Short mmCIF file of C-alpha atoms and ligand atoms in Angstrom, two decimals:
data_model
loop_
_atom_site.label_atom_id
_atom_site.label_comp_id
_atom_site.label_asym_id
_atom_site.label_seq_id
_atom_site.Cartn_x
_atom_site.Cartn_y
_atom_site.Cartn_z
CA MET C 1 60.15 -60.10 81.15
CA THR C 2 57.38 -60.86 78.77
CA GLN C 3 57.49 -62.02 75.23
CA LYS C 4 57.68 -59.55 72.40
CA TYR C 5 56.99 -60.40 68.82
CA SER C 6 58.78 -58.56 66.14
CA LEU C 7 57.20 -60.21 63.19
CA PRO C 8 55.73 -58.07 60.48
CA TYR C 9 52.03 -58.81 60.61
CA SER C 10 51.89 -58.75 56.87
CA HIS C 11 53.80 -62.00 56.82
CA VAL C 12 51.12 -63.77 58.75
CA THR C 13 48.16 -62.56 56.79
CA PRO C 14 48.85 -60.01 54.16
CA GLU C 15 45.73 -58.16 53.35
CA PRO C 16 43.58 -58.47 51.45
CA ALA C 17 44.51 -62.08 51.64
CA TYR C 18 41.21 -63.71 50.96
CA LEU C 19 40.61 -61.65 47.85
CA ASN C 20 44.02 -62.22 46.44
CA ARG C 21 45.39 -65.35 47.90
CA ARG C 22 47.43 -66.63 45.03
CA ALA C 23 49.36 -63.44 44.63
CA VAL C 24 49.93 -63.27 48.33
CA MET C 25 51.22 -66.78 48.63
CA ALA C 26 53.97 -66.15 46.17
CA GLY C 27 55.00 -63.22 48.35
CA ILE C 28 55.26 -65.09 51.58
CA ALA C 29 56.74 -68.33 50.37
CA GLY C 30 60.02 -68.69 52.17
CA ALA C 31 59.34 -65.94 54.65
CA GLY C 32 59.98 -67.22 58.13
CA LEU C 33 58.22 -65.54 60.95
CA VAL C 34 59.93 -64.82 64.16
CA ALA C 35 58.21 -65.65 67.37
CA ALA C 36 60.04 -65.12 70.60
CA SER C 37 59.39 -67.54 73.40
CA GLY C 38 60.79 -66.21 76.61
CA ALA C 39 64.16 -64.73 75.85
CA ARG C 40 64.87 -67.18 73.06
CA ALA C 41 63.98 -65.97 69.62
CA GLN C 42 63.04 -68.86 67.44
CA GLU C 43 62.36 -69.44 63.80
CA VAL C 44 58.85 -70.65 63.27
CA PRO C 45 58.72 -72.57 60.02
CA VAL C 46 57.28 -70.84 57.01
CA PHE C 47 53.68 -70.01 57.70
CA GLU C 48 51.77 -72.90 56.27
CA ILE C 49 49.28 -71.63 53.79
CA GLN C 50 46.72 -73.60 55.79
CA GLY C 51 45.47 -70.48 57.54
CA PHE C 52 44.23 -69.24 54.18
CA ASP C 53 44.49 -72.34 52.16
CA THR C 54 43.48 -71.95 48.54
CA THR C 55 41.76 -75.28 48.69
CA GLU C 56 39.52 -74.03 51.46
CA THR C 57 36.99 -71.45 50.44
CA PRO C 58 35.82 -69.17 53.24
CA ASN C 59 32.29 -69.76 54.41
CA SER C 60 29.78 -67.18 53.29
CA PHE C 61 28.88 -64.20 55.46
CA GLU C 62 25.40 -65.68 55.68
CA GLU C 63 26.70 -69.02 56.98
CA ILE C 64 29.06 -67.44 59.50
CA THR C 65 26.34 -65.18 60.89
CA SER C 66 23.41 -67.61 60.99
CA TYR C 67 24.90 -70.77 62.55
CA ASN C 68 26.32 -69.73 65.90
CA ASN C 69 27.01 -70.73 69.45
CA PHE C 70 26.34 -67.86 71.84
CA TYR C 71 24.43 -69.30 74.78
CA GLU C 72 23.78 -65.85 76.24
CA PHE C 73 21.07 -65.72 73.55
CA GLY C 74 19.92 -69.33 73.71
CA THR C 75 21.30 -72.74 72.85
CA GLY C 76 19.87 -73.10 69.31
CA LYS C 77 22.24 -72.45 66.44
CA ASP C 78 19.80 -69.84 65.09
CA ASP C 79 19.08 -68.20 68.46
CA PRO C 80 22.01 -65.75 68.35
CA ALA C 81 21.05 -64.43 64.92
CA ARG C 82 17.48 -63.97 66.15
CA HIS C 83 18.16 -62.37 69.50
CA ALA C 84 21.60 -60.78 69.60
CA HIS C 85 20.42 -57.54 67.98
CA ALA C 86 19.18 -56.63 71.48
CA LEU C 87 22.76 -56.20 72.66
CA THR C 88 24.06 -52.62 72.96
CA THR C 89 27.69 -52.60 71.85
CA ASP C 90 28.35 -48.87 71.88
CA PRO C 91 29.66 -47.55 74.23
CA TRP C 92 31.99 -50.44 75.09
CA SER C 93 35.00 -50.68 77.32
CA VAL C 94 37.23 -53.43 78.60
CA GLU C 95 38.44 -53.52 82.18
CA ILE C 96 42.04 -54.74 82.29
CA ASP C 97 43.28 -55.62 85.74
CA GLY C 98 45.42 -57.95 87.80
CA LEU C 99 49.14 -58.20 87.08
CA VAL C 100 49.42 -55.25 84.69
CA GLU C 101 51.30 -51.97 84.89
CA ARG C 102 48.37 -49.83 83.77
CA PRO C 103 45.11 -51.32 85.06
CA GLY C 104 41.90 -49.57 84.20
CA SER C 105 38.98 -49.23 81.88
CA TYR C 106 40.02 -49.14 78.24
CA GLY C 107 37.49 -47.62 75.87
CA LEU C 108 37.06 -49.56 72.66
CA GLY C 109 37.64 -46.47 70.53
CA ASP C 110 40.92 -45.74 72.30
CA ILE C 111 42.04 -49.33 71.83
CA LEU C 112 41.20 -49.35 68.14
CA ALA C 113 43.11 -46.11 67.59
CA LYS C 114 46.31 -47.79 68.79
CA VAL C 115 46.26 -51.23 67.18
CA ASP C 116 46.85 -52.57 63.69
CA ILE C 117 43.80 -54.21 62.21
CA ASP C 118 44.63 -57.18 60.00
CA GLU C 119 42.62 -59.63 58.06
CA ARG C 120 43.06 -63.26 59.07
CA ILE C 121 41.41 -66.15 57.36
CA TYR C 122 41.32 -68.89 59.94
CA ARG C 123 39.85 -72.33 60.19
CA PHE C 124 37.39 -72.48 63.04
CA ARG C 125 36.70 -75.85 64.66
CA CYS C 126 33.98 -76.29 67.27
CA VAL C 127 34.34 -79.05 69.86
CA GLU C 128 30.99 -80.33 68.52
CA ALA C 129 32.90 -81.41 65.37
CA TRP C 130 31.67 -78.83 62.86
CA SER C 131 33.95 -76.29 61.25
CA MET C 132 34.06 -73.21 59.07
CA VAL C 133 36.64 -71.00 57.39
CA ILE C 134 36.23 -67.42 58.54
CA PRO C 135 37.81 -64.19 57.25
CA TRP C 136 38.19 -62.19 60.44
CA ASN C 137 39.33 -58.63 60.91
CA GLY C 138 41.06 -57.86 64.14
CA PHE C 139 44.30 -57.22 65.97
CA GLU C 140 46.74 -59.40 67.81
CA LEU C 141 45.87 -59.75 71.47
CA ASN C 142 49.53 -59.15 72.32
CA GLN C 143 49.08 -55.51 71.26
CA LEU C 144 46.36 -54.96 73.85
CA LEU C 145 48.26 -56.78 76.60
CA ASN C 146 51.36 -54.74 75.87
CA MET C 147 49.25 -51.58 76.02
CA ALA C 148 48.30 -52.50 79.59
CA GLY C 149 51.87 -53.60 80.41
CA ILE C 150 52.41 -57.15 81.57
CA GLN C 151 53.97 -57.64 84.98
CA PRO C 152 56.69 -60.32 85.16
CA SER C 153 54.70 -62.51 87.54
CA ALA C 154 51.71 -62.85 85.16
CA LYS C 155 51.30 -66.39 83.83
CA TYR C 156 47.72 -66.59 82.61
CA VAL C 157 45.07 -64.37 81.06
CA ARG C 158 41.44 -64.60 82.13
CA PHE C 159 38.61 -63.25 79.96
CA GLU C 160 35.04 -62.46 80.88
CA THR C 161 31.97 -61.86 78.70
CA LEU C 162 29.47 -59.13 79.45
CA TYR C 163 26.79 -59.96 82.01
CA ARG C 164 23.65 -58.03 81.05
CA PRO C 165 20.56 -60.21 81.38
CA GLU C 166 18.26 -57.37 80.28
CA GLU C 167 19.77 -57.67 76.82
CA MET C 168 21.14 -61.20 76.85
CA SER C 169 18.00 -63.24 77.27
CA GLY C 170 19.76 -66.56 77.87
CA GLN C 171 21.40 -65.13 80.98
CA ASN C 172 18.00 -65.24 82.68
CA ARG C 173 18.20 -69.01 82.51
CA PRO C 174 20.70 -71.33 84.20
CA ILE C 175 22.18 -72.56 80.90
CA LEU C 176 25.75 -71.88 81.98
CA ASP C 177 27.32 -70.12 84.95
CA TRP C 178 27.24 -66.47 83.95
CA PRO C 179 29.27 -64.60 83.02
CA TYR C 180 31.06 -66.85 80.50
CA VAL C 181 34.76 -67.11 81.38
CA GLU C 182 37.74 -68.31 79.39
CA GLY C 183 41.49 -68.33 79.82
CA LEU C 184 44.82 -68.76 78.09
CA ARG C 185 48.36 -69.28 79.23
CA LEU C 186 50.30 -66.05 78.73
CA ASP C 187 52.44 -67.44 75.92
CA GLU C 188 49.30 -68.61 74.10
CA ALA C 189 47.79 -65.17 74.55
CA MET C 190 50.92 -63.50 73.17
CA HIS C 191 51.16 -65.78 70.13
CA PRO C 192 50.78 -63.85 66.87
CA LEU C 193 47.93 -66.11 65.72
CA THR C 194 45.82 -65.12 68.74
CA LEU C 195 43.40 -62.49 67.55
CA MET C 196 40.94 -60.05 69.03
CA ALA C 197 38.34 -59.96 66.29
CA THR C 198 36.45 -56.77 65.55
CA GLY C 199 34.93 -57.70 62.23
CA LEU C 200 34.47 -60.24 59.50
CA TYR C 201 34.46 -59.91 55.74
CA GLY C 202 35.58 -56.32 56.28
CA LYS C 203 32.33 -55.47 58.06
CA GLU C 204 31.73 -54.66 61.70
CA LEU C 205 31.50 -57.82 63.79
CA PRO C 206 27.84 -58.89 63.92
CA ASN C 207 26.44 -59.20 67.44
CA GLN C 208 25.86 -62.95 67.07
CA ASN C 209 29.59 -63.41 66.44
CA GLY C 210 30.56 -61.66 69.65
CA ALA C 211 30.54 -57.93 68.98
CA PRO C 212 32.24 -55.69 69.48
CA LEU C 213 35.34 -57.61 70.58
CA ARG C 214 35.87 -61.37 70.74
CA LEU C 215 38.81 -63.67 71.07
CA VAL C 216 39.81 -66.02 68.23
CA VAL C 217 42.33 -68.78 68.98
CA PRO C 218 42.36 -70.80 65.76
CA TRP C 219 44.22 -73.88 67.04
CA LYS C 220 41.80 -74.44 69.91
CA TYR C 221 38.20 -75.61 70.02
CA GLY C 222 35.72 -72.83 69.41
CA PHE C 223 34.56 -72.48 72.99
CA LYS C 224 37.93 -70.91 73.89
CA SER C 225 37.09 -68.02 71.54
CA ILE C 226 35.06 -66.06 74.06
CA LYS C 227 32.67 -63.39 72.78
CA SER C 228 31.74 -59.83 73.78
CA ILE C 229 34.62 -59.41 76.21
CA VAL C 230 34.40 -56.80 78.97
CA LYS C 231 37.13 -57.91 81.33
CA ILE C 232 40.70 -59.18 80.99
CA THR C 233 42.70 -60.17 84.06
CA LEU C 234 46.36 -61.15 84.17
CA GLN C 235 47.07 -63.55 86.97
CA GLU C 236 49.39 -66.21 88.32
CA GLU C 237 46.81 -68.99 88.64
CA GLN C 238 45.22 -70.89 85.80
CA PRO C 239 41.73 -69.45 85.29
CA VAL C 240 38.70 -71.70 85.66
CA ASN C 241 36.96 -71.63 82.30
CA THR C 242 33.19 -72.03 82.10
CA TRP C 243 33.05 -75.30 80.16
CA LYS C 244 35.71 -77.00 82.26
CA ALA C 245 33.90 -75.90 85.40
CA ILE C 246 30.70 -77.51 84.13
CA ASN C 247 32.30 -80.80 83.13
CA HIS C 248 36.03 -81.22 83.49
CA ARG C 249 35.92 -84.75 82.09
CA GLU C 250 34.64 -83.49 78.77
CA TYR C 251 36.18 -80.03 78.49
CA GLY C 252 39.62 -78.98 79.57
CA PHE C 253 41.61 -75.80 79.92
CA TYR C 254 43.90 -76.28 76.93
CA SER C 255 41.27 -77.55 74.46
CA ASN C 256 43.71 -77.75 71.58
CA VAL C 257 42.14 -79.26 68.49
CA ASN C 258 43.34 -82.85 68.53
CA PRO C 259 42.04 -85.63 66.27
CA ASP C 260 43.76 -88.21 68.49
CA VAL C 261 41.91 -87.35 71.68
CA SER C 262 38.23 -88.19 71.49
CA HIS C 263 35.58 -86.33 73.35
CA PRO C 264 34.10 -88.89 75.79
CA ARG C 265 30.91 -88.93 73.70
CA TRP C 266 32.20 -88.58 70.14
CA SER C 267 35.29 -88.84 68.00
CA GLN C 268 37.28 -85.74 67.15
CA ALA C 269 39.02 -87.40 64.20
CA THR C 270 36.79 -85.77 61.57
CA GLU C 271 34.64 -82.68 61.26
CA ARG C 272 31.63 -81.50 59.26
CA ARG C 273 32.39 -78.43 57.21
CA ILE C 274 29.37 -76.13 57.38
CA GLY C 275 27.92 -74.96 54.10
CA GLY C 276 28.71 -77.88 51.87
CA GLY C 277 25.00 -78.37 51.21
CA VAL C 278 24.36 -81.69 49.54
CA PHE C 279 28.09 -81.98 49.01
CA ALA C 280 28.77 -81.62 52.73
CA SER C 281 31.31 -84.17 53.72
CA ARG C 282 33.37 -84.93 56.71
CA VAL C 283 36.96 -83.94 56.43
CA ALA C 284 39.87 -85.05 58.55
CA THR C 285 40.54 -82.92 61.61
CA LEU C 286 44.10 -81.68 61.77
CA LYS C 287 46.25 -81.51 64.86
CA PHE C 288 46.09 -78.01 66.29
CA ASN C 289 43.50 -77.39 63.57
CA GLY C 290 46.25 -77.17 60.96
CA TYR C 291 48.45 -74.73 62.92
CA GLU C 292 50.82 -77.35 64.28
CA GLU C 293 53.93 -75.77 62.82
CA GLN C 294 53.08 -72.44 64.40
CA VAL C 295 52.08 -73.61 67.87
CA ALA C 296 53.44 -77.09 68.64
CA ASP C 297 56.45 -75.56 70.42
CA LEU C 298 54.13 -74.09 73.04
CA TYR C 299 53.37 -77.62 74.24
CA ARG C 300 56.72 -79.38 74.05
CA GLY C 301 57.01 -81.93 76.82
CA MET C 302 53.33 -81.82 77.72
CA ASP C 303 51.08 -84.85 77.52
CA LEU C 304 48.25 -83.51 75.37
CA SER C 305 45.97 -86.41 76.21
CA LYS C 306 46.13 -85.40 79.86
CA ASN C 307 46.20 -81.67 79.18
CA TYR C 308 43.17 -81.82 76.89
N1 MTE F 401 30.37 -65.61 75.63
C1 MTE F 401 30.34 -66.70 74.86
N2 MTE F 401 31.37 -66.94 74.03
C2 MTE F 401 31.34 -68.04 73.23
C3 MTE F 401 30.26 -68.96 73.29
C4 MTE F 401 29.18 -68.66 74.18
O1 MTE F 401 28.18 -69.40 74.29
N3 MTE F 401 29.25 -67.52 74.94
N4 MTE F 401 30.28 -70.10 72.51
C5 MTE F 401 31.60 -70.56 72.08
C6 MTE F 401 31.53 -71.66 71.11
S1 MTE F 401 31.14 -73.19 71.70
C7 MTE F 401 31.85 -71.49 69.80
S2 MTE F 401 31.93 -72.81 68.72
C8 MTE F 401 32.11 -70.14 69.25
C9 MTE F 401 31.17 -69.87 68.09
O2 MTE F 401 31.54 -68.70 67.43
P1 MTE F 401 30.72 -68.21 66.17
O3 MTE F 401 29.27 -68.25 66.53
O4 MTE F 401 31.21 -66.83 65.85
O5 MTE F 401 31.02 -69.18 65.06
O6 MTE F 401 31.95 -69.11 70.22
C10 MTE F 401 32.44 -69.43 71.51
N5 MTE F 401 32.39 -68.25 72.37
MO1 MO F 402 31.88 -74.68 70.15
#
């Protein structure tokens, strides 16, 4: 049937990793993590410390919460911080439907009572070629999908953001097709790196970052990490994601971070790390955003320049 992961979450990101990274690294050195792909259990190489690399300091809370993309509140980087307070995030529920055993409306409180919240310090790379390092709190998406029960015929997961123009001012304008939609292949969705974030820096997720529940897929461009999710659908067909629908020559479905495949209007070989101030410099972009060892197997045999 569907994939199950038996890895101890603590091996991926022991908490409190960002406070105590050196100690933690000693603990996980040599620990392989087991990710099952289909029926075949496979050894994923030792988790590269890249996810919480000592050489990469997390961005500040201030940086992470003041430079955002959340077009439901406007297209300026400071628009979300200025306007997203208008969003009511409690009560919140997520409709899970399609090819699941237990479709229905899942209240956020009920979800949170059943999942393990971890801390994950991930690189975050926007398709616009800026990046940050973000200490998220959240749970693996596979826990939520397993809660709903995945039917054997499910192949993709479709996600939808809230549509509430009274509170999301940008939705009154034709900036994008509303609601914002994203999608993942089921094996991508089940991967232990794929997170449903509920917080950052140990605090509740700020509205501008996609409260109360947003996807984080660290090896893909930021637009895949859809915010303020209200609907999850398991289906057989590949979902049509918002940015691909707008311009399929520039934005694809897979959207894996790839320094070798340029955006038609700019190179993806380097990125600008936010927060460097006068020392801001461009750093090399890594394949799969530095998570190649964890995720490359998902794409064996695929031409990533075609499946961009
Ligand atoms: N619903 C929704 N989700 C979204 C977006 C958006 O405009 N609307 N922007 C995406 C883009 S382009 C990026 S880079 C990230 C930004 O996340 P952050 O503001 O938390 O850094 O959110 C993604 N998720
Ligand atoms: Mo982005």
